[in-house]
mmCIF file of C-alpha atoms in Angstrom:
data_model
loop_
_atom_site.group_PDB
_atom_site.id
_atom_site.type_symbol
_atom_site.label_atom_id
_atom_site.label_comp_id
_atom_site.label_asym_id
_atom_site.label_seq_id
_atom_site.Cartn_x
_atom_site.Cartn_y
_atom_site.Cartn_z
ATOM 1 C CA MET A 1 76.026 -74.991 -66.686
ATOM 2 C CA LYS A 2 76.595 -78.015 -64.439
ATOM 3 C CA TRP A 3 80.379 -77.613 -64.331
ATOM 4 C CA SER A 4 80.187 -73.846 -63.748
ATOM 5 C CA LEU A 5 77.861 -74.528 -60.811
ATOM 6 C CA CYS A 6 80.255 -77.150 -59.428
ATOM 7 C CA GLY A 7 83.127 -74.687 -59.730
ATOM 8 C CA LEU A 8 81.185 -72.093 -57.762
ATOM 9 C CA LEU A 9 80.351 -74.628 -55.050
ATOM 10 C CA VAL A 10 84.014 -75.566 -54.730
ATOM 11 C CA CYS A 11 85.247 -71.982 -54.521
ATOM 12 C CA LEU A 12 82.725 -70.675 -51.981
ATOM 13 C CA PRO A 13 83.793 -72.846 -49.007
ATOM 14 C CA PHE A 14 87.480 -72.040 -49.547
ATOM 15 C CA SER A 15 86.732 -68.314 -49.614
ATOM 16 C CA THR A 16 84.983 -68.820 -46.273
ATOM 17 C CA LEU A 17 88.027 -70.677 -44.933
ATOM 18 C CA VAL A 18 90.268 -67.756 -45.833
ATOM 19 C CA LEU A 19 88.095 -65.067 -44.208
ATOM 20 C CA ALA A 20 87.063 -66.925 -41.051
ATOM 21 C CA ALA A 21 89.290 -67.511 -38.034
ATOM 22 C CA ASP A 22 87.773 -70.757 -36.756
ATOM 23 C CA THR A 23 88.819 -72.957 -39.672
ATOM 24 C CA GLY A 24 90.936 -76.016 -40.195
ATOM 25 C CA ILE A 25 91.903 -78.902 -42.414
ATOM 26 C CA GLU A 26 91.857 -82.552 -41.435
ATOM 27 C CA GLY A 27 92.232 -85.719 -43.389
ATOM 28 C CA SER A 28 93.139 -89.368 -43.554
ATOM 29 C CA VAL A 29 94.773 -91.994 -45.734
ATOM 30 C CA THR A 30 93.174 -95.453 -45.737
ATOM 31 C CA GLN A 31 94.966 -98.495 -47.180
ATOM 32 C CA THR A 32 93.191 -101.827 -47.640
ATOM 33 C CA LEU A 33 94.654 -105.190 -48.665
ATOM 34 C CA GLY A 34 92.309 -108.114 -49.193
ATOM 35 C CA TYR A 35 91.421 -111.382 -50.913
ATOM 36 C CA ASN A 36 88.073 -112.388 -52.457
ATOM 37 C CA ASP A 37 87.479 -116.012 -53.495
ATOM 38 C CA ASN A 38 84.525 -115.142 -55.789
ATOM 39 C CA PHE A 39 85.034 -111.579 -56.990
ATOM 40 C CA LEU A 40 82.167 -111.624 -59.521
ATOM 41 C CA LEU A 41 79.783 -113.509 -57.171
ATOM 42 C CA GLU A 42 78.929 -116.061 -59.854
ATOM 43 C CA ASP A 43 78.439 -119.834 -59.923
ATOM 44 C CA ASP A 44 81.897 -120.225 -61.506
ATOM 45 C CA ALA A 45 84.061 -118.673 -58.772
ATOM 46 C CA GLN A 46 87.114 -116.586 -59.705
ATOM 47 C CA SER A 47 89.392 -115.159 -57.031
ATOM 48 C CA THR A 48 91.604 -112.082 -56.776
ATOM 49 C CA TRP A 49 93.781 -110.069 -54.448
ATOM 50 C CA TYR A 50 93.018 -106.372 -54.256
ATOM 51 C CA TYR A 51 94.555 -103.189 -52.887
ATOM 52 C CA THR A 52 92.869 -99.836 -52.292
ATOM 53 C CA ILE A 53 94.319 -96.532 -51.138
ATOM 54 C CA THR A 54 91.982 -93.630 -50.333
ATOM 55 C CA PRO A 55 93.307 -90.188 -49.371
ATOM 56 C CA ARG A 56 90.620 -87.908 -47.929
ATOM 57 C CA VAL A 57 90.811 -84.203 -47.025
ATOM 58 C CA THR A 58 88.188 -82.064 -45.244
ATOM 59 C CA GLY A 59 88.223 -78.304 -44.923
ATOM 60 C CA TYR A 60 85.896 -76.992 -42.226
ATOM 61 C CA TYR A 61 84.560 -73.752 -40.753
ATOM 62 C CA ARG A 62 82.567 -73.824 -37.520
ATOM 63 C CA THR A 63 80.772 -71.271 -35.351
ATOM 64 C CA GLU A 64 77.888 -71.522 -32.899
ATOM 65 C CA THR A 65 75.371 -70.758 -35.652
ATOM 66 C CA TYR A 66 76.972 -72.121 -38.824
ATOM 67 C CA THR A 67 79.112 -75.069 -39.895
ATOM 68 C CA SER A 68 80.596 -75.915 -43.278
ATOM 69 C CA ASN A 69 82.513 -79.046 -44.257
ATOM 70 C CA LEU A 70 83.950 -79.637 -47.723
ATOM 71 C CA THR A 71 85.321 -83.163 -48.184
ATOM 72 C CA GLY A 72 87.173 -84.576 -51.170
ATOM 73 C CA SER A 73 88.559 -88.079 -51.625
ATOM 74 C CA LEU A 74 89.994 -90.342 -54.307
ATOM 75 C CA ALA A 75 89.788 -94.146 -54.071
ATOM 76 C CA VAL A 76 92.402 -95.951 -56.178
ATOM 77 C CA ASN A 77 91.471 -99.638 -56.664
ATOM 78 C CA ARG A 78 93.802 -102.302 -58.058
ATOM 79 C CA TYR A 79 93.096 -106.033 -58.629
ATOM 80 C CA SER A 80 95.642 -108.791 -59.266
ATOM 81 C CA ASP A 81 93.495 -110.930 -61.596
ATOM 82 C CA PHE A 82 90.912 -108.423 -62.831
ATOM 83 C CA SER A 83 92.896 -105.448 -64.082
ATOM 84 C CA ARG A 84 89.934 -104.367 -66.217
ATOM 85 C CA TYR A 85 88.204 -103.380 -62.967
ATOM 86 C CA ASN A 86 91.043 -101.073 -61.868
ATOM 87 C CA SER A 87 89.595 -97.648 -61.155
ATOM 88 C CA GLN A 88 90.089 -94.201 -59.665
ATOM 89 C CA ASP A 89 86.902 -92.984 -57.980
ATOM 90 C CA PRO A 90 86.660 -89.315 -56.895
ATOM 91 C CA ARG A 91 84.135 -88.002 -54.383
ATOM 92 C CA LEU A 92 83.266 -84.429 -53.430
ATOM 93 C CA ASN A 93 80.775 -83.487 -50.723
ATOM 94 C CA TRP A 94 79.819 -80.130 -49.192
ATOM 95 C CA GLN A 95 77.723 -80.117 -46.013
ATOM 96 C CA GLN A 96 76.417 -76.933 -44.416
ATOM 97 C CA ALA A 97 74.201 -76.237 -41.402
ATOM 98 C CA TRP A 98 72.615 -73.008 -40.176
ATOM 99 C CA ILE A 99 71.565 -73.197 -36.522
ATOM 100 C CA ARG A 100 68.985 -70.897 -34.941
ATOM 101 C CA GLU A 101 67.207 -70.951 -31.590
ATOM 102 C CA ARG A 102 64.212 -72.913 -32.895
ATOM 103 C CA ALA A 103 65.262 -73.832 -36.422
ATOM 104 C CA LEU A 104 67.904 -75.831 -38.279
ATOM 105 C CA PHE A 105 68.661 -75.669 -42.006
ATOM 106 C CA ASN A 106 70.925 -78.258 -43.664
ATOM 107 C CA LEU A 107 72.290 -78.314 -47.196
ATOM 108 C CA ASN A 108 74.143 -81.266 -48.711
ATOM 109 C CA ILE A 109 75.678 -81.079 -52.201
ATOM 110 C CA GLY A 110 77.681 -83.974 -53.612
ATOM 111 C CA TYR A 111 79.367 -85.530 -56.626
ATOM 112 C CA THR A 112 80.670 -89.091 -56.854
ATOM 113 C CA GLU A 113 82.160 -91.238 -59.581
ATOM 114 C CA THR A 114 82.066 -94.904 -58.583
ATOM 115 C CA GLU A 115 81.874 -98.417 -59.988
ATOM 116 C CA GLN A 116 78.297 -99.665 -60.240
ATOM 117 C CA ARG A 117 79.298 -103.010 -58.683
ATOM 118 C CA GLU A 118 79.808 -101.172 -55.373
ATOM 119 C CA ASP A 119 76.020 -100.702 -55.203
ATOM 120 C CA ALA A 120 75.180 -104.103 -56.700
ATOM 121 C CA GLU A 121 73.743 -105.434 -53.431
ATOM 122 C CA GLU A 122 70.821 -102.970 -53.422
ATOM 123 C CA ASP A 123 70.706 -102.437 -57.206
ATOM 124 C CA LEU A 124 70.502 -105.455 -59.546
ATOM 125 C CA GLY A 125 72.956 -107.824 -57.859
ATOM 126 C CA ASP A 126 75.310 -107.679 -60.868
ATOM 127 C CA PHE A 127 78.865 -107.825 -59.470
ATOM 128 C CA SER A 128 80.383 -108.466 -62.917
ATOM 129 C CA THR A 129 79.418 -105.127 -64.463
ATOM 130 C CA GLN A 130 82.184 -102.710 -65.475
ATOM 131 C CA ASN A 131 79.762 -99.805 -65.523
ATOM 132 C CA THR A 132 80.827 -96.489 -64.000
ATOM 133 C CA VAL A 133 78.182 -94.183 -62.561
ATOM 134 C CA LYS A 134 78.433 -90.432 -61.962
ATOM 135 C CA THR A 135 76.042 -89.194 -59.279
ATOM 136 C CA TYR A 136 75.039 -85.596 -58.546
ATOM 137 C CA THR A 137 73.039 -84.813 -55.383
ATOM 138 C CA PHE A 138 71.414 -81.675 -53.978
ATOM 139 C CA ALA A 139 69.511 -82.023 -50.695
ATOM 140 C CA PRO A 140 68.319 -79.107 -48.509
ATOM 141 C CA ALA A 141 66.313 -79.754 -45.324
ATOM 142 C CA TYR A 142 64.601 -77.455 -42.814
ATOM 143 C CA ASN A 143 63.449 -78.311 -39.289
ATOM 144 C CA TYR A 144 61.452 -75.980 -37.052
ATOM 145 C CA GLN A 145 60.369 -76.301 -33.420
ATOM 146 C CA LEU A 146 56.750 -75.172 -33.599
ATOM 147 C CA THR A 147 56.020 -75.596 -29.881
ATOM 148 C CA GLN A 148 57.735 -77.233 -26.936
ATOM 149 C CA ARG A 149 56.184 -80.533 -28.031
ATOM 150 C CA ASP A 150 55.881 -80.217 -31.819
ATOM 151 C CA ASN A 151 58.548 -80.239 -34.526
ATOM 152 C CA LEU A 152 58.010 -79.838 -38.276
ATOM 153 C CA GLY A 153 60.432 -80.782 -41.049
ATOM 154 C CA LEU A 154 60.596 -80.105 -44.786
ATOM 155 C CA SER A 155 63.076 -81.679 -47.201
ATOM 156 C CA PHE A 156 63.941 -81.737 -50.885
ATOM 157 C CA GLY A 157 66.269 -84.154 -52.630
ATOM 158 C CA TYR A 158 67.521 -84.199 -56.213
ATOM 159 C CA THR A 159 69.650 -87.042 -57.583
ATOM 160 C CA GLU A 160 71.003 -87.497 -61.109
ATOM 161 C CA ARG A 161 72.867 -90.607 -62.281
ATOM 162 C CA GLN A 162 74.806 -90.992 -65.528
ATOM 163 C CA TYR A 163 76.137 -94.421 -66.583
ATOM 164 C CA SER A 164 79.101 -95.218 -68.823
ATOM 165 C CA GLU A 165 77.378 -98.159 -70.561
ATOM 166 C CA ALA A 166 74.198 -98.145 -72.639
ATOM 167 C CA THR A 167 72.927 -101.241 -70.806
ATOM 168 C CA SER A 168 71.929 -98.983 -67.897
ATOM 169 C CA SER A 169 69.407 -96.145 -67.903
ATOM 170 C CA ASP A 170 70.482 -92.620 -66.997
ATOM 171 C CA ASN A 171 67.980 -91.314 -64.464
ATOM 172 C CA GLN A 172 66.923 -88.319 -62.425
ATOM 173 C CA SER A 173 64.687 -88.124 -59.384
ATOM 174 C CA TYR A 174 63.499 -85.487 -56.969
ATOM 175 C CA THR A 175 61.672 -85.956 -53.690
ATOM 176 C CA LEU A 176 59.599 -83.499 -51.646
ATOM 177 C CA GLY A 177 58.996 -84.561 -48.068
ATOM 178 C CA GLY A 178 57.387 -83.359 -44.864
ATOM 179 C CA ASN A 179 57.428 -84.796 -41.358
ATOM 180 C CA TRP A 180 55.864 -84.031 -37.986
ATOM 181 C CA ALA A 181 56.917 -85.159 -34.498
ATOM 182 C CA HIS A 182 54.920 -84.669 -31.294
ATOM 183 C CA ASP A 183 56.294 -85.360 -27.800
ATOM 184 C CA LEU A 184 53.363 -87.214 -26.278
ATOM 185 C CA SER A 185 55.252 -87.925 -23.057
ATOM 186 C CA GLU A 186 58.787 -88.187 -21.740
ATOM 187 C CA ARG A 187 59.057 -91.628 -23.335
ATOM 188 C CA THR A 188 56.820 -91.471 -26.417
ATOM 189 C CA ILE A 189 57.123 -89.395 -29.603
ATOM 190 C CA LEU A 190 54.409 -89.621 -32.263
ATOM 191 C CA ARG A 191 55.586 -89.330 -35.888
ATOM 192 C CA ALA A 192 54.032 -88.804 -39.338
ATOM 193 C CA ASN A 193 55.731 -88.610 -42.759
ATOM 194 C CA LEU A 194 54.485 -87.668 -46.233
ATOM 195 C CA SER A 195 56.557 -87.537 -49.440
ATOM 196 C CA TYR A 196 56.296 -87.341 -53.225
ATOM 197 C CA THR A 197 58.943 -88.669 -55.646
ATOM 198 C CA ASN A 198 59.221 -88.099 -59.383
ATOM 199 C CA TYR A 199 61.559 -90.569 -61.117
ATOM 200 C CA GLU A 200 62.525 -90.559 -64.805
ATOM 201 C CA ALA A 201 64.897 -92.968 -66.579
ATOM 202 C CA GLN A 202 66.135 -92.868 -70.176
ATOM 203 C CA GLY A 203 67.476 -96.127 -71.609
ATOM 204 C CA ALA A 204 68.479 -97.182 -75.110
ATOM 205 C CA LEU A 205 65.264 -99.201 -75.564
ATOM 206 C CA THR A 206 62.813 -97.917 -72.946
ATOM 207 C CA GLU A 207 61.955 -94.747 -71.064
ATOM 208 C CA THR A 208 60.295 -94.762 -67.656
ATOM 209 C CA LYS A 209 58.366 -92.115 -65.730
ATOM 210 C CA SER A 210 57.139 -92.799 -62.223
ATOM 211 C CA ASP A 211 55.249 -90.737 -59.624
ATOM 212 C CA ILE A 212 55.371 -92.180 -56.110
ATOM 213 C CA TRP A 213 53.459 -91.004 -53.035
ATOM 214 C CA ARG A 214 54.406 -92.275 -49.572
ATOM 215 C CA ALA A 215 52.569 -91.818 -46.258
ATOM 216 C CA SER A 216 53.440 -93.345 -42.890
ATOM 217 C CA VAL A 217 52.661 -92.895 -39.195
ATOM 218 C CA GLY A 218 54.278 -94.325 -36.094
ATOM 219 C CA ALA A 219 56.075 -93.595 -32.861
ATOM 220 C CA THR A 220 59.377 -93.649 -31.016
ATOM 221 C CA TYR A 221 59.320 -95.248 -27.578
ATOM 222 C CA ASN A 222 62.191 -94.897 -25.101
ATOM 223 C CA TRP A 223 62.062 -97.995 -22.953
ATOM 224 C CA SER A 224 64.937 -96.604 -20.912
ATOM 225 C CA GLU A 225 67.937 -94.326 -21.303
ATOM 226 C CA ARG A 226 69.672 -97.199 -23.112
ATOM 227 C CA THR A 227 66.876 -98.694 -25.243
ATOM 228 C CA THR A 228 64.895 -97.048 -28.059
ATOM 229 C CA LEU A 229 62.326 -98.417 -30.513
ATOM 230 C CA THR A 230 60.968 -96.554 -33.562
ATOM 231 C CA ALA A 231 58.231 -98.042 -35.754
ATOM 232 C CA LEU A 232 56.544 -96.515 -38.822
ATOM 233 C CA LEU A 233 53.860 -98.150 -40.967
ATOM 234 C CA GLY A 234 52.246 -96.798 -44.112
ATOM 235 C CA ALA A 235 51.484 -97.175 -47.796
ATOM 236 C CA ASN A 236 52.779 -96.104 -51.196
ATOM 237 C CA TRP A 237 51.022 -95.353 -54.479
ATOM 238 C CA GLN A 238 52.800 -95.424 -57.840
ATOM 239 C CA ASP A 239 51.729 -94.127 -61.260
ATOM 240 C CA LEU A 240 54.021 -95.701 -63.865
ATOM 241 C CA GLU A 241 54.460 -94.943 -67.567
ATOM 242 C CA GLU A 242 56.808 -97.015 -69.749
ATOM 243 C CA ARG A 243 57.552 -96.138 -73.377
ATOM 244 C CA THR A 244 59.256 -98.367 -75.958
ATOM 245 C CA VAL A 245 61.550 -96.060 -77.913
ATOM 246 C CA LEU A 246 61.671 -97.980 -81.218
ATOM 247 C CA LEU A 247 57.921 -98.598 -81.425
ATOM 248 C CA ASN A 248 56.938 -95.316 -79.743
ATOM 249 C CA GLN A 249 54.362 -97.196 -77.685
ATOM 250 C CA SER A 250 53.484 -96.412 -74.074
ATOM 251 C CA THR A 251 51.865 -98.409 -71.288
ATOM 252 C CA GLN A 252 50.492 -96.982 -68.056
ATOM 253 C CA SER A 253 49.737 -98.641 -64.742
ATOM 254 C CA THR A 254 48.879 -97.790 -61.152
ATOM 255 C CA ASN A 255 50.175 -99.799 -58.199
ATOM 256 C CA SER A 256 50.003 -99.609 -54.434
ATOM 257 C CA GLY A 257 51.896 -101.311 -51.636
ATOM 258 C CA SER A 258 52.866 -101.179 -47.991
ATOM 259 C CA LEU A 259 55.656 -99.279 -46.228
ATOM 260 C CA ALA A 260 57.420 -100.265 -43.026
ATOM 261 C CA SER A 261 60.365 -99.029 -40.996
ATOM 262 C CA VAL A 262 61.374 -100.457 -37.613
ATOM 263 C CA GLN A 263 64.558 -99.542 -35.721
ATOM 264 C CA TRP A 264 65.727 -100.838 -32.340
ATOM 265 C CA ASN A 265 68.810 -99.716 -30.408
ATOM 266 C CA HIS A 266 70.149 -100.921 -27.074
ATOM 267 C CA GLN A 267 73.330 -99.944 -25.236
ATOM 268 C CA THR A 268 75.156 -101.355 -22.240
ATOM 269 C CA LEU A 269 78.420 -100.212 -20.711
ATOM 270 C CA GLN A 270 80.461 -102.074 -23.327
ATOM 271 C CA SER A 271 78.031 -103.291 -25.997
ATOM 272 C CA THR A 272 75.794 -101.694 -28.621
ATOM 273 C CA TYR A 273 72.999 -103.686 -30.277
ATOM 274 C CA THR A 274 71.057 -102.556 -33.367
ATOM 275 C CA ALA A 275 68.277 -104.061 -35.458
ATOM 276 C CA SER A 276 66.259 -102.607 -38.314
ATOM 277 C CA TYR A 277 63.704 -103.669 -40.904
ATOM 278 C CA SER A 278 62.376 -101.688 -43.855
ATOM 279 C CA ARG A 279 60.048 -102.151 -46.828
ATOM 280 C CA ASP A 280 60.007 -99.526 -49.580
ATOM 281 C CA LEU A 281 60.204 -98.915 -53.331
ATOM 282 C CA SER A 282 63.706 -98.542 -54.781
ATOM 283 C CA PRO A 283 64.706 -97.356 -58.299
ATOM 284 C CA SER A 284 67.277 -99.509 -60.135
ATOM 285 C CA SER A 285 69.894 -98.840 -62.804
ATOM 286 C CA ASP A 286 67.767 -100.558 -65.474
ATOM 287 C CA GLY A 287 65.015 -97.962 -65.021
ATOM 288 C CA ALA A 288 62.626 -100.188 -63.062
ATOM 289 C CA VAL A 289 61.264 -99.447 -59.587
ATOM 290 C CA ARG A 290 61.321 -102.530 -57.339
ATOM 291 C CA GLU A 291 59.957 -103.344 -53.914
ATOM 292 C CA GLN A 292 62.688 -104.111 -51.382
ATOM 293 C CA ASP A 293 62.587 -105.720 -47.944
ATOM 294 C CA LYS A 294 65.731 -105.360 -45.842
ATOM 295 C CA LEU A 295 66.663 -106.677 -42.404
ATOM 296 C CA SER A 296 69.881 -105.612 -40.646
ATOM 297 C CA LEU A 297 71.394 -106.763 -37.336
ATOM 298 C CA GLY A 298 74.473 -105.401 -35.601
ATOM 299 C CA TRP A 299 76.532 -105.813 -32.435
ATOM 300 C CA ARG A 300 79.610 -103.911 -31.254
ATOM 301 C CA TYR A 301 81.664 -104.671 -28.144
ATOM 302 C CA GLU A 302 84.335 -102.407 -26.672
ATOM 303 C CA LEU A 303 87.228 -104.634 -25.609
ATOM 304 C CA SER A 304 89.089 -101.637 -24.207
ATOM 305 C CA GLU A 305 89.453 -97.915 -24.821
ATOM 306 C CA LEU A 306 91.579 -98.739 -27.874
ATOM 307 C CA SER A 307 89.973 -101.820 -29.438
ATOM 308 C CA ASN A 308 86.581 -103.252 -30.335
ATOM 309 C CA VAL A 309 84.926 -106.124 -32.183
ATOM 310 C CA SER A 310 81.702 -106.016 -34.183
ATOM 311 C CA VAL A 311 79.391 -108.354 -36.069
ATOM 312 C CA ASN A 312 76.922 -107.187 -38.728
ATOM 313 C CA GLY A 313 74.465 -109.168 -40.801
ATOM 314 C CA SER A 314 71.839 -108.291 -43.393
ATOM 315 C CA TRP A 315 69.163 -109.870 -45.571
ATOM 316 C CA LEU A 316 67.615 -108.205 -48.623
ATOM 317 C CA GLN A 317 64.827 -109.292 -50.954
ATOM 318 C CA SER A 318 64.157 -107.401 -54.182
ATOM 319 C CA THR A 319 60.953 -108.147 -56.102
ATOM 320 C CA ASP A 320 59.498 -107.109 -59.459
ATOM 321 C CA ASP A 321 56.931 -108.569 -61.877
ATOM 322 C CA THR A 322 59.313 -111.201 -63.257
ATOM 323 C CA GLN A 323 61.841 -112.169 -60.587
ATOM 324 C CA THR A 324 62.737 -112.251 -56.899
ATOM 325 C CA ARG A 325 66.333 -111.852 -55.744
ATOM 326 C CA GLU A 326 67.690 -112.580 -52.262
ATOM 327 C CA PHE A 327 70.986 -111.322 -50.876
ATOM 328 C CA MET A 328 72.560 -112.069 -47.491
ATOM 329 C CA SER A 329 75.776 -110.921 -45.836
ATOM 330 C CA PHE A 330 77.656 -111.618 -42.591
ATOM 331 C CA SER A 331 80.610 -109.464 -41.487
ATOM 332 C CA PRO A 332 82.624 -109.812 -38.256
ATOM 333 C CA ALA A 333 85.368 -107.199 -37.758
ATOM 334 C CA TYR A 334 88.104 -106.136 -35.334
ATOM 335 C CA SER A 335 89.608 -102.667 -34.865
ATOM 336 C CA ARG A 336 92.619 -101.539 -32.828
ATOM 337 C CA GLN A 337 93.890 -97.986 -32.330
ATOM 338 C CA LEU A 338 97.683 -98.233 -32.563
ATOM 339 C CA SER A 339 98.356 -94.590 -31.808
ATOM 340 C CA ARG A 340 96.599 -91.245 -31.709
ATOM 341 C CA ASN A 341 96.604 -91.036 -35.508
ATOM 342 C CA MET A 342 96.694 -94.675 -36.637
ATOM 343 C CA THR A 343 94.106 -97.481 -36.540
ATOM 344 C CA LEU A 344 94.440 -101.089 -37.728
ATOM 345 C CA GLY A 345 91.414 -103.146 -38.736
ATOM 346 C CA ALA A 346 90.601 -106.668 -39.928
ATOM 347 C CA ARG A 347 87.348 -107.892 -41.449
ATOM 348 C CA TYR A 348 85.701 -110.974 -42.940
ATOM 349 C CA ASP A 349 82.736 -110.763 -45.338
ATOM 350 C CA PHE A 350 80.456 -113.600 -46.414
ATOM 351 C CA LYS A 351 77.976 -112.880 -49.216
ATOM 352 C CA TYR A 352 75.225 -115.079 -50.642
ATOM 353 C CA GLN A 353 72.882 -114.360 -53.550
ATOM 354 C CA LYS A 354 70.001 -116.335 -55.044
ATOM 355 C CA ARG A 355 67.735 -115.578 -57.982
ATOM 356 C CA GLU A 356 64.727 -117.533 -59.154
ATOM 357 C CA ASP A 357 65.608 -120.229 -61.732
ATOM 358 C CA GLU A 358 69.349 -119.521 -61.372
ATOM 359 C CA PRO A 359 72.132 -121.188 -59.352
ATOM 360 C CA SER A 360 73.015 -119.511 -56.080
ATOM 361 C CA ALA A 361 76.451 -117.984 -55.515
ATOM 362 C CA ASP A 362 78.480 -117.088 -52.444
ATOM 363 C CA SER A 363 81.818 -115.457 -51.692
ATOM 364 C CA ASN A 364 84.312 -115.177 -48.845
ATOM 365 C CA GLN A 365 86.395 -112.050 -48.449
ATOM 366 C CA ILE A 366 89.078 -111.133 -45.929
ATOM 367 C CA GLN A 367 90.795 -107.775 -45.664
ATOM 368 C CA MET A 368 93.045 -105.682 -43.456
ATOM 369 C CA ASN A 369 93.083 -101.907 -43.441
ATOM 370 C CA LEU A 370 95.315 -99.234 -41.977
ATOM 371 C CA VAL A 371 93.969 -95.719 -41.387
ATOM 372 C CA TYR A 372 96.239 -92.751 -40.751
ATOM 373 C CA LYS A 373 94.592 -89.467 -39.689
ATOM 374 C CA PHE A 374 96.157 -86.028 -39.788
#
């Protein structure tokens, strides 16, 4: 059933491309060469050179009231000293939007096959895993302008993850959400969000079921045409059931916590500054739901019309009943447009991770990439 549905989703956009006049195909090929002095991010550092090539193709159809973009890509990863991590990771994503005078409907359908270590920062922090994860997503959203000052939004999201190793827990989750925005003045927008998430994970030893409610209120304030601040504060409530498969025993618990989301943006003629902080619950590949705090800072400076530099940094803390994990990163980068279709980039990444009762680990990574667009 799943593959027949995927086949239908693939065929429909191409039939639209054939019948419609305003269509096109665009794409790119990205090549990356880099060196990492601690590839596994462990106390005993092991280095490697790596090379990645990623062709990407997008077919699109656009009118004043409807847009459709179907994007497919394949990332081929090769490592000089860790050939067991060599991989070919396909991605397929279909985005659609229906635009009306007072309403907007979006639909996003996707499939990815990636290495779990790519998400290790926000997952379990395990950069040594060879696990492969297949992810299916289905996410419609509807926004309606109720009055000149009020906007309502409804959203649904379904995500399914399947892992190649039994050490991880296959899981499914769906989220129903609603939001309201009210233009209080030219500078201030009041906001309110409410959502419900059902999360289920099936592991070799344990099964987890979790119901999570989230509620938050806040506002967006436009200090000027160049500066914007959005802040949301709220709470979450979680009903958790864990079952031990071998013993067929279940435990139930109820927890509550706080939610926070703060975003700040500022622009000048040549610079862009960003800062954000969030606190929320996040499901992990082992079936557990952990509380995460994340702080991100960014700066981008336009050297000219063809080149720019940027610096990004982040801090993340993941907490559960038994352990706290901290992760930090710092990434300066440079980009130069060589021609209309070609861009050259260089980047440095520093990563640091610390767990309770374990040695800390850090890594340094440098890479250059060349992007050709057609």
